[in-house]
Every structure is written in C-alpha cells, then in structure tokens.
PDB file of C-alpha atoms in Angstrom:
ATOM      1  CA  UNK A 922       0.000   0.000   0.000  1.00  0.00           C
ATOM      2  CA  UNK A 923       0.888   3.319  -1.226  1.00  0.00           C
ATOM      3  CA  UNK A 924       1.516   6.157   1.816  1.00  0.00           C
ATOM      4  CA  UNK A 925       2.665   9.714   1.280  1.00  0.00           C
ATOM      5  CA  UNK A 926       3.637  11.842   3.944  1.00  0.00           C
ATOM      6  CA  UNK A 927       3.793  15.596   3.972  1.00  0.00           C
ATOM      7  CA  UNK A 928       6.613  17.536   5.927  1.00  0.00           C
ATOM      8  CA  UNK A 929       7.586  20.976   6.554  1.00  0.00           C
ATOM      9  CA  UNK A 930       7.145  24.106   8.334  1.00  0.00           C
ATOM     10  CA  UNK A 931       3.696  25.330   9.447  1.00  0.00           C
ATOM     11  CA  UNK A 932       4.574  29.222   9.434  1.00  0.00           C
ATOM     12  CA  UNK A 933       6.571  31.228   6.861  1.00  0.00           C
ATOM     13  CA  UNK A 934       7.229  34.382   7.316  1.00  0.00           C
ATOM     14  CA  UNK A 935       6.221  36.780   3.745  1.00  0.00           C
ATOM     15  CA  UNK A 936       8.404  37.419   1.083  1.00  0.00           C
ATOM     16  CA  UNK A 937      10.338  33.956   2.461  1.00  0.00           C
ATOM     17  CA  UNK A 938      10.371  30.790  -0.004  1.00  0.00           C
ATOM     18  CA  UNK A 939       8.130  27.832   1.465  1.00  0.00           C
ATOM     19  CA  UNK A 940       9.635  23.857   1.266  1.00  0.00           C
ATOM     20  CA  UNK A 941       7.995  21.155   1.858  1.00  0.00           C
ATOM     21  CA  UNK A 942       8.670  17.135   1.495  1.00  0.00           C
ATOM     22  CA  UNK A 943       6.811  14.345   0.466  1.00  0.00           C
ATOM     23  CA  UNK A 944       7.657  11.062   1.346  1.00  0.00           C
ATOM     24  CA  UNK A 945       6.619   7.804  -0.129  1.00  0.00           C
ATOM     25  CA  UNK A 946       6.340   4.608   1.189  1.00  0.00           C
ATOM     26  CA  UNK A 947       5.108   1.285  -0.373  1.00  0.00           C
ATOM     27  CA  UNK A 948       6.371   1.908  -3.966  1.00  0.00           C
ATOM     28  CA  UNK A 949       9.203   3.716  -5.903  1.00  0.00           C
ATOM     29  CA  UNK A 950       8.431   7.427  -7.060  1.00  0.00           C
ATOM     30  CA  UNK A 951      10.438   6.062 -10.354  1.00  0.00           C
ATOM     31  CA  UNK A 952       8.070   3.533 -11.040  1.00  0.00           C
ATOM     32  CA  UNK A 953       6.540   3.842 -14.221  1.00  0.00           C
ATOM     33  CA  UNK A 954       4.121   5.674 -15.777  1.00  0.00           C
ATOM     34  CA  UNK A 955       2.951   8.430 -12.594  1.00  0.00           C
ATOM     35  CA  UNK A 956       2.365  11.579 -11.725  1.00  0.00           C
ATOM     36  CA  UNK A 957       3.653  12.691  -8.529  1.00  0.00           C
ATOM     37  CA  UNK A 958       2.005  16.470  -7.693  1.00  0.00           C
ATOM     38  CA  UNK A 959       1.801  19.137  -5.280  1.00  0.00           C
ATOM     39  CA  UNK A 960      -2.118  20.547  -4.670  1.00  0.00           C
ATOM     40  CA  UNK A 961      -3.035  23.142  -2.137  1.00  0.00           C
ATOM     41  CA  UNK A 962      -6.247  24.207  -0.570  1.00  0.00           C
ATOM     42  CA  UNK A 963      -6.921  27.776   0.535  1.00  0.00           C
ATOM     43  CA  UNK A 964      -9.327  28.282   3.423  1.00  0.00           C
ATOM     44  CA  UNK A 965     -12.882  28.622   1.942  1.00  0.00           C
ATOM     45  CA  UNK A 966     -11.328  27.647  -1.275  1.00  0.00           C
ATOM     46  CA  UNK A 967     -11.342  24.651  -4.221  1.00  0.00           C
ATOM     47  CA  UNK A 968      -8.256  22.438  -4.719  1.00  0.00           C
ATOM     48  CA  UNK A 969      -5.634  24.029  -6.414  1.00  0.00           C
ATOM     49  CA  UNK A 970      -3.026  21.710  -8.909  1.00  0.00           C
ATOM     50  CA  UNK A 971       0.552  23.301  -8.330  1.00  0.00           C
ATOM     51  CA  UNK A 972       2.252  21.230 -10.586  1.00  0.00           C
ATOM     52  CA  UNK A 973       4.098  17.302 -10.639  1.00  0.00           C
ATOM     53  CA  UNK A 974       7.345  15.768 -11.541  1.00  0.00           C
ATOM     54  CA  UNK A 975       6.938  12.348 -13.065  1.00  0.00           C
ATOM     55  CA  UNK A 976       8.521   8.895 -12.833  1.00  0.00           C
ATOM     56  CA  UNK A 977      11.125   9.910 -15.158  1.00  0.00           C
ATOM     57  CA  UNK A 978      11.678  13.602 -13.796  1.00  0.00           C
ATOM     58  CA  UNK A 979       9.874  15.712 -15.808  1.00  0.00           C
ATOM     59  CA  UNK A 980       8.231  18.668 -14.474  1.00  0.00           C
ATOM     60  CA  UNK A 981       4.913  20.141 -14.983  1.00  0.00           C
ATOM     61  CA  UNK A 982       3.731  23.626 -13.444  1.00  0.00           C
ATOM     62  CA  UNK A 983       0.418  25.465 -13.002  1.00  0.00           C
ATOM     63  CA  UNK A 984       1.267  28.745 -15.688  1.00  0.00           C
ATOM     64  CA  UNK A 985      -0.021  31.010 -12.647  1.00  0.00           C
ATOM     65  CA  UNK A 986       2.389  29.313 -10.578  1.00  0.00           C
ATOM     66  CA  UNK A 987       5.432  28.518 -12.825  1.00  0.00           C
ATOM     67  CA  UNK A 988       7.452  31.362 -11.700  1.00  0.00           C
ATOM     68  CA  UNK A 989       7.654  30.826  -7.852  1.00  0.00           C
ATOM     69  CA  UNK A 990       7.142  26.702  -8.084  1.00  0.00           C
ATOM     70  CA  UNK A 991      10.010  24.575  -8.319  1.00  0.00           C
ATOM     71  CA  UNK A 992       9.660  20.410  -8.284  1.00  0.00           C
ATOM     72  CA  UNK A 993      12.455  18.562  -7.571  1.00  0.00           C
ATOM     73  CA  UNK A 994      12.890  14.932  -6.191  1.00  0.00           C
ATOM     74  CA  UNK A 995      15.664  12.507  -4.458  1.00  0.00           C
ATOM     75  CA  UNK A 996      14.985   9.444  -5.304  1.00  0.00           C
ATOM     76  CA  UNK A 997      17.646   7.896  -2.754  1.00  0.00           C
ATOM     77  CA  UNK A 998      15.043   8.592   0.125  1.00  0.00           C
ATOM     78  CA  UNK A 999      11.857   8.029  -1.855  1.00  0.00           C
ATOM     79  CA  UNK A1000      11.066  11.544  -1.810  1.00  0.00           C
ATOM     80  CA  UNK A1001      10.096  15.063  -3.308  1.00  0.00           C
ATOM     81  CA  UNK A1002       9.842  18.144  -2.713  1.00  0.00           C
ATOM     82  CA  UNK A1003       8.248  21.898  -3.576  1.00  0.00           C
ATOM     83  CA  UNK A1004       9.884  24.816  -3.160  1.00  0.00           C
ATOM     84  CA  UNK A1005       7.437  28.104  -3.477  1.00  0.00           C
ATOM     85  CA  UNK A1006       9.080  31.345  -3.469  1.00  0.00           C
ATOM     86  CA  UNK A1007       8.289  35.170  -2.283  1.00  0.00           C
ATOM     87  CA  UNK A1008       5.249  33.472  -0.258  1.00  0.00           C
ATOM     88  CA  UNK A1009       2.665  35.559   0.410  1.00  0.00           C
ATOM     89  CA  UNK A1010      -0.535  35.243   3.009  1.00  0.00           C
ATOM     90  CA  UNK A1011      -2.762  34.569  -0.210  1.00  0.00           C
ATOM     91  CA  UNK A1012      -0.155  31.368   0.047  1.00  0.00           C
ATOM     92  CA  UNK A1013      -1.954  29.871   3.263  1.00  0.00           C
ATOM     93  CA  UNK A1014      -3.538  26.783   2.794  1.00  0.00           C
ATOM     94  CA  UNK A1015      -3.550  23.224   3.646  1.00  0.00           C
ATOM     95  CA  UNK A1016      -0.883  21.368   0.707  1.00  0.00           C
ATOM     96  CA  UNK A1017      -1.190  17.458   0.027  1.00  0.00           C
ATOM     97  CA  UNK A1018       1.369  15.835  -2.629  1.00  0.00           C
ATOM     98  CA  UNK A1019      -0.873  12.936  -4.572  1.00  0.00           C
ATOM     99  CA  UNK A1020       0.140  10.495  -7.305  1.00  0.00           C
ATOM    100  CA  UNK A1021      -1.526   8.892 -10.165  1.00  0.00           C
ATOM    101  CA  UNK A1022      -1.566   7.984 -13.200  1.00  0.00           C
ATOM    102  CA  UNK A1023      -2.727  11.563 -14.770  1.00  0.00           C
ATOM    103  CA  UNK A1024      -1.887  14.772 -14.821  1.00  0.00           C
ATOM    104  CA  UNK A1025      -5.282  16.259 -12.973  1.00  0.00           C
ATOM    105  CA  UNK A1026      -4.274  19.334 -13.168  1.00  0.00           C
ATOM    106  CA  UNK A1027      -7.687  20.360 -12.283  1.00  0.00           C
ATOM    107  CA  UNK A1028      -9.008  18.622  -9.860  1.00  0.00           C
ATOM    108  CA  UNK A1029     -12.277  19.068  -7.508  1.00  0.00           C
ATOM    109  CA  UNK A1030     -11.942  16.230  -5.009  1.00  0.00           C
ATOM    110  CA  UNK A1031      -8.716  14.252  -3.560  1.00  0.00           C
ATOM    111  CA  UNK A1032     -10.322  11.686  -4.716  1.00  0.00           C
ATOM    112  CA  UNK A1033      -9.775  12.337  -8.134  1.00  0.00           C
ATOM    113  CA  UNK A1034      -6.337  11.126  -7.632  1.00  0.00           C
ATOM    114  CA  UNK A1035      -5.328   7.735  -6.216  1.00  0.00           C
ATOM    115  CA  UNK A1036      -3.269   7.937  -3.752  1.00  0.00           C
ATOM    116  CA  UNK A1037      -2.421  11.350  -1.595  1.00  0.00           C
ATOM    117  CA  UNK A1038      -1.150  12.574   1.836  1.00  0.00           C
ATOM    118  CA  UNK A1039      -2.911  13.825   4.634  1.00  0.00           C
ATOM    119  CA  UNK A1040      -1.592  17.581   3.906  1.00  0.00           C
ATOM    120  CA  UNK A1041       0.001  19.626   5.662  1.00  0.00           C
ATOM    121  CA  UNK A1042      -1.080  23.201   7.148  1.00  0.00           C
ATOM    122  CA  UNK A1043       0.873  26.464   6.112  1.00  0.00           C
ATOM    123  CA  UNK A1044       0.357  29.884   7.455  1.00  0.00           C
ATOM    124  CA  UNK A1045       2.122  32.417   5.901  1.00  0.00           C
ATOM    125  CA  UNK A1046       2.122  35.358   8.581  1.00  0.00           C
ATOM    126  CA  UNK A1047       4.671  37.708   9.875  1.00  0.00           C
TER     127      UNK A1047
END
C-alpha cells in the first residue's frame, strides 16, 4: 500500500520561499508511468493543482504558478519536494502531494487522484 507523507514548516514568514517534502512509502516514485504532484487548498477555497514531476523527472507547473514553483525529487530517500518562493498570506492553505496515473491538473476532489497525503497546514504570517 501506497503512503505519502507531507513535511515541513507550518509558518513562513512573507516574502520567504516555502519547502515542503513528500515522502513515499510502499512503492518507488520512479516507477513507471505516474504523476507525482503538489495541490493546495486555501481556506474557503477549491483544490488548487501546483504542478508534478513524473517517474522519469519531468516537471509540470500550473502557468499562474510557474514562476515561484520549483519540483524537484531525491529518489535515494523516496522523496520530493516543492519549493514556493516570495510566499505571500494569499499562500496559506492546507498542501497534500498525490500520485496517479494523470496529470489532474484540475481537480475538484482528492479523490480524483489515487493515492495522496494527509496535507500539511501552512500559514504564511509575519
């Protein structure tokens, strides 16, 4: 069974540049063919797709996101990880990494995808 695991800080200061881990257990993020992405909720809001780095190592990114969103992976400890610069409070929400086979790069429901964390909280506050 598939598990991912989100990690990072829970407050970030503005202006700062937000990271945050996933780690998978259960099955290698080079397996092939899937999507491993990065999806954040806003308080009161819809799912948001960030973007996803694939088996292989390609990157994908959300166009209103591409400039501050960076995807990378290590795939000695199973993992990867987002890096979201010049955070602002508009940045606060709750961020789950998912995988699947597609892209969803618009999704409405967690469920959409087939596997995904718990998520993680992140304020972004001074």
């Amino acid at each position: 069974q598939v598990q991912l695991q989100e990690s990072g800080p829970g407050l970030v200061k503005p202006s700062q540049t937000l990271s945050l881990t996933c780690t998978v257990s259960g099955g290698s993020i080079t397996t092939n063919y899937y999507y491993w992405s990065w999806i954040r909720q806003p308080p009161g809001k819809g799912l948001e797709w960030m973007g996803a780095i694939t088996s292989s190592g390609s990157t994908y990114y959300s166009p209103s996101l591409k400039s501050r969103t960076s995807i990378s992976r290590d795939t000695s400890k199973n993992q990867f990880t987002l890096q979201l610069s010049s955070v602002a409070p508009e940045d606060t929400a709750v961020y789950y990494c998912t995988k699947d086979l597609r892209l969803h790069s618009d999704p409405t429901s967690l469920s959409e995808y087939h596997y995904w964390g718990q998520g993680t909280q992140v304020t972004v506050s001074s």
